[in-house]
mmCIF file of N, CA, C and O in Angstrom:
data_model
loop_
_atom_site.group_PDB
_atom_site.id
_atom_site.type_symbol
_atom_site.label_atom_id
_atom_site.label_comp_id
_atom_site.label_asym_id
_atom_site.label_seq_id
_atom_site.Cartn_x
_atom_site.Cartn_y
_atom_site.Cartn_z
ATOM 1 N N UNK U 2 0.847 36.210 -90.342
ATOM 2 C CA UNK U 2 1.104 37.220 -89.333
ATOM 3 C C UNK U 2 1.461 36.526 -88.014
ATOM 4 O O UNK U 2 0.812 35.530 -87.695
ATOM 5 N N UNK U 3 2.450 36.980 -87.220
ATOM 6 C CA UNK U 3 2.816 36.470 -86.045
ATOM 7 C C UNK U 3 1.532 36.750 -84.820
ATOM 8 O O UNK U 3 0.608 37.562 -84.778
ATOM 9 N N UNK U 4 1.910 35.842 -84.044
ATOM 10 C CA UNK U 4 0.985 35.985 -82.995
ATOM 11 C C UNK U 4 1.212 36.758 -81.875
ATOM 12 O O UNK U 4 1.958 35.907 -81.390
ATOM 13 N N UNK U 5 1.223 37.981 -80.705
ATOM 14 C CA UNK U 5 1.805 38.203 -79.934
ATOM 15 C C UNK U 5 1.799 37.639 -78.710
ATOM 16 O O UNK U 5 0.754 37.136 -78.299
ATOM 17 N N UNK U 6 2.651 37.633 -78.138
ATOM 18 C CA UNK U 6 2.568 36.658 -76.982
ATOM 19 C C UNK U 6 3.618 37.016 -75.855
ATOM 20 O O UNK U 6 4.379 37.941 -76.139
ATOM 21 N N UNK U 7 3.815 36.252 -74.269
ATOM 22 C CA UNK U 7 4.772 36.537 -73.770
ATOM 23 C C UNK U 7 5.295 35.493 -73.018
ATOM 24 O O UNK U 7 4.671 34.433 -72.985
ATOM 25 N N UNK U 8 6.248 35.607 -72.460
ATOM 26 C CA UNK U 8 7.053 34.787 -71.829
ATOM 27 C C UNK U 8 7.153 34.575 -70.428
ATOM 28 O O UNK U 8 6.462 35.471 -69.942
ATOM 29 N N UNK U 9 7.514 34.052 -69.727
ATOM 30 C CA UNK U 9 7.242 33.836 -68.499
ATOM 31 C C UNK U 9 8.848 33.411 -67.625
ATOM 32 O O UNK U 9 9.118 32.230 -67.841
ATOM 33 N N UNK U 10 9.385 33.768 -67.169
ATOM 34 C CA UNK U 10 10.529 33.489 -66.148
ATOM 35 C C UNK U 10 9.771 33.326 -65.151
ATOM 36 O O UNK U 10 9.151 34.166 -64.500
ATOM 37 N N UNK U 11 9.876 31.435 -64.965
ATOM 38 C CA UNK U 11 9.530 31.044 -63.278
ATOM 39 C C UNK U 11 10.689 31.185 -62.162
ATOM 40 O O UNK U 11 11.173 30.146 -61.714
ATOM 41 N N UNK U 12 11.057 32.182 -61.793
ATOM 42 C CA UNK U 12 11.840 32.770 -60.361
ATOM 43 C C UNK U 12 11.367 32.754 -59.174
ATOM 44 O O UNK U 12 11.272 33.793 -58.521
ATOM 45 N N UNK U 13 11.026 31.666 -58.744
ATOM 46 C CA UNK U 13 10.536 31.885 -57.572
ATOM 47 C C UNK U 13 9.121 32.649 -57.344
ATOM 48 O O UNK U 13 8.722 33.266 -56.356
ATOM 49 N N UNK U 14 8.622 32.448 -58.344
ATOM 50 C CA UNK U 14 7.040 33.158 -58.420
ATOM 51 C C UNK U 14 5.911 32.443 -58.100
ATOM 52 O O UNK U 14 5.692 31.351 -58.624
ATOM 53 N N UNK U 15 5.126 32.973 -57.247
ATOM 54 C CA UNK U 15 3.932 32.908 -56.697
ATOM 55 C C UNK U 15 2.982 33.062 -57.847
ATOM 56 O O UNK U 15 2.838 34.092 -58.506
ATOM 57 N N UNK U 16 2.113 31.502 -58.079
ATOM 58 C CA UNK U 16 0.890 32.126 -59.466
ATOM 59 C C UNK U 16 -0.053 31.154 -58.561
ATOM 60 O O UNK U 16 0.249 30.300 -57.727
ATOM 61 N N UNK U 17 -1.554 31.699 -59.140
ATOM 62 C CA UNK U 17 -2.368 31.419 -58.744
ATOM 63 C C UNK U 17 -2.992 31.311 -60.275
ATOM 64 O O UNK U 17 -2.917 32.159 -61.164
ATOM 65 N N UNK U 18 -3.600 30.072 -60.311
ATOM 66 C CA UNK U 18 -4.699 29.677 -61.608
ATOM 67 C C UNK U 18 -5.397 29.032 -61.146
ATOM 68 O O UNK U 18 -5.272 28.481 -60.053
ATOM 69 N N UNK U 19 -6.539 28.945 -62.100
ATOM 70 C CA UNK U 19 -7.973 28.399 -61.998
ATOM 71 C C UNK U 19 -7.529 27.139 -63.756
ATOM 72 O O UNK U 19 -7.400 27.403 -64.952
ATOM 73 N N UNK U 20 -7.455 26.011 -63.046
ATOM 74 C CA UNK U 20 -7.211 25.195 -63.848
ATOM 75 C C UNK U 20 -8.576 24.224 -64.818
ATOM 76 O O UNK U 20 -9.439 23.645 -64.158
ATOM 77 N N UNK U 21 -8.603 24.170 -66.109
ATOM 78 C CA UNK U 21 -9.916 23.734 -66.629
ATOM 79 C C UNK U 21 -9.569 22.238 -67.213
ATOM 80 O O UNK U 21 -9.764 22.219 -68.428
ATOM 81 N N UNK U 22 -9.174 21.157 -66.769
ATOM 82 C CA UNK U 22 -8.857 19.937 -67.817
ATOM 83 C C UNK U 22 -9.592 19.407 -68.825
ATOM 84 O O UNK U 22 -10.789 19.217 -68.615
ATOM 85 N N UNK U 23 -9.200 19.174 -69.706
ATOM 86 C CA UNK U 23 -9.905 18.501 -70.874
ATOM 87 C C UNK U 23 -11.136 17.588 -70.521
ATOM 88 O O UNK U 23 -12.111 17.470 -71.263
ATOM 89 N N UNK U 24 -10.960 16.829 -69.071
ATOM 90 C CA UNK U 24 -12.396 15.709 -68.856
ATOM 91 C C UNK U 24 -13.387 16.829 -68.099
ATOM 92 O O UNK U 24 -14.356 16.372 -67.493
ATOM 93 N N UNK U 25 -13.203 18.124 -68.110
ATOM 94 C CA UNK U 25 -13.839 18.996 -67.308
ATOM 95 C C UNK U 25 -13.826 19.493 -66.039
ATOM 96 O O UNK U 25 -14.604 20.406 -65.761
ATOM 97 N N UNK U 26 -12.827 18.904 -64.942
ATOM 98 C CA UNK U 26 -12.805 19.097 -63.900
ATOM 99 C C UNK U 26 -12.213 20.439 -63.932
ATOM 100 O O UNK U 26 -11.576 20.921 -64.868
ATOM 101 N N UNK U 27 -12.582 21.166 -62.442
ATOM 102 C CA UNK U 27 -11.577 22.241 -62.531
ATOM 103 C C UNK U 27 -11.281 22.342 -61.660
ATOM 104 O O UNK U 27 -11.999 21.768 -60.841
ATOM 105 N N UNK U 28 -10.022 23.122 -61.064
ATOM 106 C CA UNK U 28 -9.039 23.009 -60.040
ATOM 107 C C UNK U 28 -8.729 24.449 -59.493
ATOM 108 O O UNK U 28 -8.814 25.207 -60.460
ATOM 109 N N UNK U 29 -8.462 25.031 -58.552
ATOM 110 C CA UNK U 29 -7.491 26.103 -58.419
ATOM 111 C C UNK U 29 -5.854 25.439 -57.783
ATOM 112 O O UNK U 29 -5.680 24.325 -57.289
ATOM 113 N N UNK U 30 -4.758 26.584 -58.008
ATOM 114 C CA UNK U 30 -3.630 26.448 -57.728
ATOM 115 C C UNK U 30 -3.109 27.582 -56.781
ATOM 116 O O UNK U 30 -2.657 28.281 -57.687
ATOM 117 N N UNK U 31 -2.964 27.951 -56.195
ATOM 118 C CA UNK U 31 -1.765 28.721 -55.118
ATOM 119 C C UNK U 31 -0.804 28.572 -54.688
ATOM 120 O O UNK U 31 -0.817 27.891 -53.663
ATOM 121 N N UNK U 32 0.813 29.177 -55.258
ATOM 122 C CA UNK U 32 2.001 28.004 -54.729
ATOM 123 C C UNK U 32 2.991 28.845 -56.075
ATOM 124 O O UNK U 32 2.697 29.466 -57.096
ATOM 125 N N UNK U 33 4.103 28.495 -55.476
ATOM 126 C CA UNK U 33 5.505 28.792 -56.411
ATOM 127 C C UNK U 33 5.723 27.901 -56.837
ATOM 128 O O UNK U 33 5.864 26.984 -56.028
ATOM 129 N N UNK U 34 5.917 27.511 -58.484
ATOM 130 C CA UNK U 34 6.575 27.603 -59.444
ATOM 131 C C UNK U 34 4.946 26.337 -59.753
ATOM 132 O O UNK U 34 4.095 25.839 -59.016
ATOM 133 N N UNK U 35 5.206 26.299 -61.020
ATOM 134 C CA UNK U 35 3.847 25.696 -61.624
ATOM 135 C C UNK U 35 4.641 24.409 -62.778
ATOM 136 O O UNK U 35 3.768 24.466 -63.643
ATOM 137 N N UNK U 36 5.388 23.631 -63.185
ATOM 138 C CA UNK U 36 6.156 22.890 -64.237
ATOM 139 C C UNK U 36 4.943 22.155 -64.761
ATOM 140 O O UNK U 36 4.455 22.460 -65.850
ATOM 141 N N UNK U 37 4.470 21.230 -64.032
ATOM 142 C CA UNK U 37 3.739 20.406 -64.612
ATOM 143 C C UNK U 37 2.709 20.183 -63.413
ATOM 144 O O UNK U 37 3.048 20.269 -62.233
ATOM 145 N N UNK U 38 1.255 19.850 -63.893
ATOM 146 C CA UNK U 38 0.108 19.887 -63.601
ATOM 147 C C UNK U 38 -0.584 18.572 -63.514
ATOM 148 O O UNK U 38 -0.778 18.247 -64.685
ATOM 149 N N UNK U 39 -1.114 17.538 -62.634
ATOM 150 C CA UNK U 39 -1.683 16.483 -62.296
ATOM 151 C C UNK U 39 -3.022 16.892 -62.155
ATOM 152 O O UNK U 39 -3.285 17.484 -61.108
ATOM 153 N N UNK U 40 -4.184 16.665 -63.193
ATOM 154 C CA UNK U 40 -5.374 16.518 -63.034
ATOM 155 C C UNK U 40 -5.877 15.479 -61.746
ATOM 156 O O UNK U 40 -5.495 14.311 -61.681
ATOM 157 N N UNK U 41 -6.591 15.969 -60.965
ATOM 158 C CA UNK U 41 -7.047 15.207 -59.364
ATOM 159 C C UNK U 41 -8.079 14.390 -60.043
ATOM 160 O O UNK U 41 -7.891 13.240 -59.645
ATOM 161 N N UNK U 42 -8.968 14.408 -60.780
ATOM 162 C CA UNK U 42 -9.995 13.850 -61.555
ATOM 163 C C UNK U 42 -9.700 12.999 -61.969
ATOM 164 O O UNK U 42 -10.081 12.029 -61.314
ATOM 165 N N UNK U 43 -8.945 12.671 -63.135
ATOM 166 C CA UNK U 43 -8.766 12.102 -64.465
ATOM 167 C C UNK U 43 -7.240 11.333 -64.367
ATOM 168 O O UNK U 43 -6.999 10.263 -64.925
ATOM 169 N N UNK U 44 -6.070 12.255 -63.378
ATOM 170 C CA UNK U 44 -5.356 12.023 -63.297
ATOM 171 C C UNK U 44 -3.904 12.384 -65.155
ATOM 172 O O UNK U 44 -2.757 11.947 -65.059
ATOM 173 N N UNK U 45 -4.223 12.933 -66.110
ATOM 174 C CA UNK U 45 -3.150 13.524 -67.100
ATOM 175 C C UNK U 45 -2.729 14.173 -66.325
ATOM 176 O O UNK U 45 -3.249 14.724 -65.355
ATOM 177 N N UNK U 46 -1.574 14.155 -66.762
ATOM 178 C CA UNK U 46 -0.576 14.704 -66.764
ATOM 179 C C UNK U 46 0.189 15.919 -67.580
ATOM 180 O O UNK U 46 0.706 15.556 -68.637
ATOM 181 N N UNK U 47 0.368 17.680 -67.140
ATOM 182 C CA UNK U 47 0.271 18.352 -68.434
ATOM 183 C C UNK U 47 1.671 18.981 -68.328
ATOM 184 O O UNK U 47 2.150 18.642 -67.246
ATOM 185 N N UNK U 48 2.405 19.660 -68.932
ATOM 186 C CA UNK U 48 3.140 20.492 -68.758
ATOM 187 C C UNK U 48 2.700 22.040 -68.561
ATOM 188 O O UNK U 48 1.776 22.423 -69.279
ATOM 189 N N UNK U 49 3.127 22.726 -67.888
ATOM 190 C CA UNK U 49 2.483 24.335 -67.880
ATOM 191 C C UNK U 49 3.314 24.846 -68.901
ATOM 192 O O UNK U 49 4.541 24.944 -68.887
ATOM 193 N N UNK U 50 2.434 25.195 -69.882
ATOM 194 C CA UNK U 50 3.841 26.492 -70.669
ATOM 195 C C UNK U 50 4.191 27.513 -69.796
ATOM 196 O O UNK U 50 3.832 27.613 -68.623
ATOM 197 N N UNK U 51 5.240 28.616 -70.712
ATOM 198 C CA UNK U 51 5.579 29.770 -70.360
ATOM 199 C C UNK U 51 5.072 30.579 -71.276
ATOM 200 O O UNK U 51 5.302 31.772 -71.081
ATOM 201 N N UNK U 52 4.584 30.364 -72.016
ATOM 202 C CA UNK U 52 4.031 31.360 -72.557
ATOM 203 C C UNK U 52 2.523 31.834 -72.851
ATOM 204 O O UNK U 52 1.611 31.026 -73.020
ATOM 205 N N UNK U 53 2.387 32.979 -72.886
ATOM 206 C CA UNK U 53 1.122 34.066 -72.242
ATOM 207 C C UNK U 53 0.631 34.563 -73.752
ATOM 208 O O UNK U 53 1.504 35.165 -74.376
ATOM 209 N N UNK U 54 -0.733 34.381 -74.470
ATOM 210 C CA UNK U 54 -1.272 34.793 -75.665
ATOM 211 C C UNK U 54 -1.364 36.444 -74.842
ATOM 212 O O UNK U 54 -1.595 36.695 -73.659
ATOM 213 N N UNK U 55 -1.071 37.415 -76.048
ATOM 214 C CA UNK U 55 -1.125 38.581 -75.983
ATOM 215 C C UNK U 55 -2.550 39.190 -76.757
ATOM 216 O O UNK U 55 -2.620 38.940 -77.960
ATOM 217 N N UNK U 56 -3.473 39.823 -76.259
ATOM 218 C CA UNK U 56 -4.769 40.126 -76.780
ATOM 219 C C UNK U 56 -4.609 41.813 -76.711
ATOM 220 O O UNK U 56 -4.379 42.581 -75.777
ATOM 221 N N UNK U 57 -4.924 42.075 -78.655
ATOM 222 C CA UNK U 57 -4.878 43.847 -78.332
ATOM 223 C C UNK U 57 -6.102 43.793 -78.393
ATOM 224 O O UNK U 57 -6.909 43.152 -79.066
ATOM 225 N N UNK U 58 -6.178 44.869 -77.266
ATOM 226 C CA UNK U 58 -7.559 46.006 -77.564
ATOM 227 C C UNK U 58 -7.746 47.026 -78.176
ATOM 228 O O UNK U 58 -7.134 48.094 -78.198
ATOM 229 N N UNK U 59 -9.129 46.461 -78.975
ATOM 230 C CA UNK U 59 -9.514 47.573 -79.654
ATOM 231 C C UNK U 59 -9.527 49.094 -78.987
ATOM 232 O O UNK U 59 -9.386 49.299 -77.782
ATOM 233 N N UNK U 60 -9.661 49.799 -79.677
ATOM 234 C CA UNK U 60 -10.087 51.561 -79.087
ATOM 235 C C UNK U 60 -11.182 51.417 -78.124
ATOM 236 O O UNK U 60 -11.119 51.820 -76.963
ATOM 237 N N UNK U 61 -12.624 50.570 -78.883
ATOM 238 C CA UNK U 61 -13.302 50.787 -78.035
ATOM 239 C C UNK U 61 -13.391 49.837 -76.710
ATOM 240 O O UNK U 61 -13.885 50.168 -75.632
ATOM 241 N N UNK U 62 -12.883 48.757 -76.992
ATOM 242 C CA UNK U 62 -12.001 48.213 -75.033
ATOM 243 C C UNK U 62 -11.312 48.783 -74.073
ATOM 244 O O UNK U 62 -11.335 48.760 -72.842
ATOM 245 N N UNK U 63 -10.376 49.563 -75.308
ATOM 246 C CA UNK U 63 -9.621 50.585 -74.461
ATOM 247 C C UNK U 63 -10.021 52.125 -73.548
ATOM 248 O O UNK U 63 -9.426 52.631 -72.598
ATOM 249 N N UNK U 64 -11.541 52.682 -74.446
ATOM 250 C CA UNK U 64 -11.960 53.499 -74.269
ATOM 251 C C UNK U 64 -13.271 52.582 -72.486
ATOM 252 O O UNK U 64 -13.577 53.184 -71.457
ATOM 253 N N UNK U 65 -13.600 51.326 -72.809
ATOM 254 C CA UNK U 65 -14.307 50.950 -71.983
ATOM 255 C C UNK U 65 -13.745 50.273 -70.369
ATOM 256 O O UNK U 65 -14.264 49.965 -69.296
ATOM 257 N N UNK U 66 -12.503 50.278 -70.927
ATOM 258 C CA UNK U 66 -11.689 49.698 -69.590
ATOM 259 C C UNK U 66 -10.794 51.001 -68.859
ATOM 260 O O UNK U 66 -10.422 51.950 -69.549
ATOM 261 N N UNK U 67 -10.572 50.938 -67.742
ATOM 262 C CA UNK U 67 -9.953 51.897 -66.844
ATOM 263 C C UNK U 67 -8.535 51.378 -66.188
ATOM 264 O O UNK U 67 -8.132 51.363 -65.024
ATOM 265 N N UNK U 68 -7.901 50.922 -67.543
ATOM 266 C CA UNK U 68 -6.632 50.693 -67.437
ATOM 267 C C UNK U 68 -5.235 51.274 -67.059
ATOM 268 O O UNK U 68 -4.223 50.682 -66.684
ATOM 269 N N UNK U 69 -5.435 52.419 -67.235
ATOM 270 C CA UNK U 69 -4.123 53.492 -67.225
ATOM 271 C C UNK U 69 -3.170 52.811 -66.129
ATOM 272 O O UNK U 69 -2.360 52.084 -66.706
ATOM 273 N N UNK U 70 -3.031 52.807 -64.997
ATOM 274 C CA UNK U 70 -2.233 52.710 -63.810
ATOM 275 C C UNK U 70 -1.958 51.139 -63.996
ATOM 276 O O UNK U 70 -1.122 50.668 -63.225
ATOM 277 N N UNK U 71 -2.431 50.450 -64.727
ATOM 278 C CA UNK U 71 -2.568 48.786 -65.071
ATOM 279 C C UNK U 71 -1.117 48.639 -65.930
ATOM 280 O O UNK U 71 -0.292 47.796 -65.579
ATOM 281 N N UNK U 72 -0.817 49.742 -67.360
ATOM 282 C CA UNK U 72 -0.475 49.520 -67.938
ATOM 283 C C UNK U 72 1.268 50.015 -67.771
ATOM 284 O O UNK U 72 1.684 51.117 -67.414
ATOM 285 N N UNK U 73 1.996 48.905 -68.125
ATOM 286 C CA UNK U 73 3.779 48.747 -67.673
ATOM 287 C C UNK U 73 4.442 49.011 -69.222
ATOM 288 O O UNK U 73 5.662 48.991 -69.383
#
């Protein structure tokens, strides 16, 4: 079965992440365009994907979250 997932066009976009590296350090980011990622710690070197794992919710997530106006 395929996995769902999504894609990402970096255009000039503003992202903000909370970065976790493999030796454990963690980082935040604020800033346009994200390519590749320098651990301050450890110093690797990563590439950022573009692509976004897609997670369905069940009924009852859906029934527990107050999503409506969220959803595009």
């Amino acid at each position: 079965m395929k996995k769902p997932y999504g894609f990402i066009q970096w255009k000039g976009t503003d992202v903000c992440m909370d970065i976790h590296c493999i030796c454990g350090a963690h980082e935040h980011y604020d800033g346009d365009f994200l390519y590749y990622y320098k651990c301050k710690t450890c110093g690797r070197i990563f590439e950022v994907g573009s692509s976004v794992p897609l997670k369905e919710l069940s009924v009852q997530e859906q029934k527990e979250l107050d999503i409506k106006e969220m959803i595009k």
